[in-house]
């Protein structure tokens, strides 16, 4: 079972992706959100699944799904793609990629809105404290 489902994405978040687009990318979006969260969580507090954190990051995942779809979809996990294409010349055939794809995390497009929502939720749940055990 997935942390987020299409019913939540379409009804609560009001996302625009099709069911197929959602299925193709939702688990990967959840994985990248979990990895981003764990940058701020002490190693002794890390969990094996996103549900175990007790954080409500469903909306952040929805924003990430939309951001990924706008920046190449599932292929955005594989490096540069056609969305990065900056220019093409036909004589002598030349093409170049744009340098800035927007906000990135571990080489993957990452929604700035997701980042803010995640940090807010982690603060509320006490994961961003700077205490040493």
Coordinates of C-alpha atoms in Angstrom, one line a residue:
X1 CA 0.0 0.0 0.0
X2 CA 1.2 3.4 -0.9
X3 CA 1.5 6.4 1.5
X4 CA -0.5 8.6 -0.8
X5 CA -3.3 7.5 -3.2
X6 CA -4.9 9.0 -6.3
X7 CA -8.1 9.8 -4.5
X8 CA -6.3 12.1 -2.1
X9 CA -4.2 13.6 -4.9
X10 CA -7.2 14.4 -7.0
X11 CA -9.8 15.3 -4.4
X12 CA -8.0 16.9 -1.4
X13 CA -5.0 18.3 -3.2
X14 CA -6.8 18.8 -6.5
X15 CA -4.0 17.6 -8.7
X16 CA -4.2 17.5 -12.4
X17 CA -2.2 14.4 -13.3
X18 CA -3.9 11.4 -14.8
X19 CA -4.2 8.2 -12.9
X20 CA -1.5 6.6 -15.0
X21 CA 0.9 9.6 -14.6
X22 CA 0.2 9.5 -10.8
X23 CA 0.9 5.7 -10.6
X24 CA 4.1 6.1 -12.6
X25 CA 5.6 8.7 -10.3
X26 CA 4.0 8.7 -6.9
X27 CA 6.2 6.0 -5.3
X28 CA 9.4 7.8 -6.6
X29 CA 8.1 11.1 -5.3
X30 CA 7.5 9.6 -1.9
X31 CA 11.0 8.1 -1.9
X32 CA 12.6 11.4 -2.7
X33 CA 10.5 13.3 -0.1
X34 CA 11.6 10.7 2.5
X35 CA 15.2 11.2 1.5
X36 CA 14.9 14.9 1.7
X37 CA 13.3 14.6 5.2
X38 CA 16.1 12.4 6.4
X39 CA 18.6 15.2 5.7
X40 CA 17.2 16.9 8.8
X41 CA 16.6 13.9 11.0
X42 CA 19.3 12.6 13.3
X43 CA 20.5 9.1 12.4
X44 CA 19.2 7.6 15.6
X45 CA 15.7 8.9 14.8
X46 CA 15.5 7.6 11.2
X47 CA 12.8 5.1 10.3
X48 CA 12.4 2.5 7.6
X49 CA 9.1 3.9 6.2
X50 CA 7.8 7.4 5.8
X51 CA 4.6 6.5 7.8
X52 CA 6.7 5.8 10.9
X53 CA 7.7 9.4 11.2
X54 CA 4.2 10.5 12.1
X55 CA 4.5 13.5 9.8
X56 CA 1.8 14.6 7.4
X57 CA 3.8 15.2 4.2
X58 CA 1.1 14.0 1.8
X59 CA 0.6 17.6 0.4
X60 CA 4.4 17.9 0.0
X61 CA 4.4 14.7 -2.0
X62 CA 1.6 16.0 -4.2
X63 CA 3.6 19.2 -4.9
X64 CA 6.6 17.1 -5.7
X65 CA 4.6 14.9 -8.1
X66 CA 3.4 18.0 -10.0
X67 CA 6.9 19.4 -10.0
X68 CA 8.4 16.2 -11.3
X69 CA 5.8 16.0 -14.1
X70 CA 6.5 19.5 -15.1
X71 CA 10.3 18.7 -15.3
X72 CA 10.3 15.5 -17.2
X73 CA 8.3 13.0 -15.2
X74 CA 9.9 9.7 -14.4
X75 CA 12.7 10.4 -16.7
X76 CA 13.8 13.3 -14.5
X77 CA 15.3 10.7 -12.2
X78 CA 17.7 9.6 -15.0
X79 CA 19.6 12.9 -15.5
X80 CA 19.1 15.3 -18.4
X81 CA 16.1 14.9 -20.6
X82 CA 14.2 16.8 -23.3
X83 CA 12.9 19.3 -20.8
X84 CA 16.5 20.5 -20.3
X85 CA 17.0 21.2 -23.9
X86 CA 17.9 24.8 -24.4
X87 CA 18.6 25.1 -28.1
X88 CA 18.9 23.0 -31.3
X89 CA 20.6 24.0 -34.6
X90 CA 20.1 22.1 -37.8
X91 CA 23.1 23.0 -39.8
X92 CA 25.9 20.8 -38.5
X93 CA 23.4 19.6 -35.9
X94 CA 24.2 21.2 -32.5
X95 CA 22.1 21.2 -29.3
X96 CA 22.7 22.4 -25.8
X97 CA 21.0 21.9 -22.4
X98 CA 20.0 24.6 -20.1
X99 CA 22.1 24.9 -16.9
X100 CA 19.4 25.5 -14.4
X101 CA 16.5 23.1 -14.1
X102 CA 15.2 24.9 -11.0
X103 CA 15.3 23.6 -7.5
X104 CA 17.1 20.2 -7.3
X105 CA 17.8 17.6 -4.6
X106 CA 20.3 14.8 -5.3
X107 CA 20.2 15.6 -9.0
X108 CA 16.4 15.4 -9.2
X109 CA 14.0 18.3 -9.6
X110 CA 12.6 19.1 -6.2
X111 CA 9.7 21.4 -5.4
X112 CA 10.6 24.4 -3.3
X113 CA 7.0 24.3 -1.9
X114 CA 7.5 20.7 -0.9
X115 CA 10.8 21.6 0.8
X116 CA 9.1 24.3 2.9
X117 CA 6.1 22.1 3.8
X118 CA 8.5 19.3 4.9
X119 CA 10.6 21.5 7.1
X120 CA 7.5 23.0 8.7
X121 CA 6.2 19.5 9.5
X122 CA 9.5 18.3 10.8
X123 CA 9.8 21.3 13.1
X124 CA 6.3 20.7 14.5
X125 CA 7.1 17.0 15.2
X126 CA 10.4 17.9 16.9
X127 CA 12.7 16.3 14.3
X128 CA 14.8 19.5 13.6
X129 CA 16.0 20.0 17.2
X130 CA 19.7 20.3 17.6
X131 CA 20.0 18.2 20.8
X132 CA 22.9 15.7 21.1
X133 CA 22.2 12.3 22.8

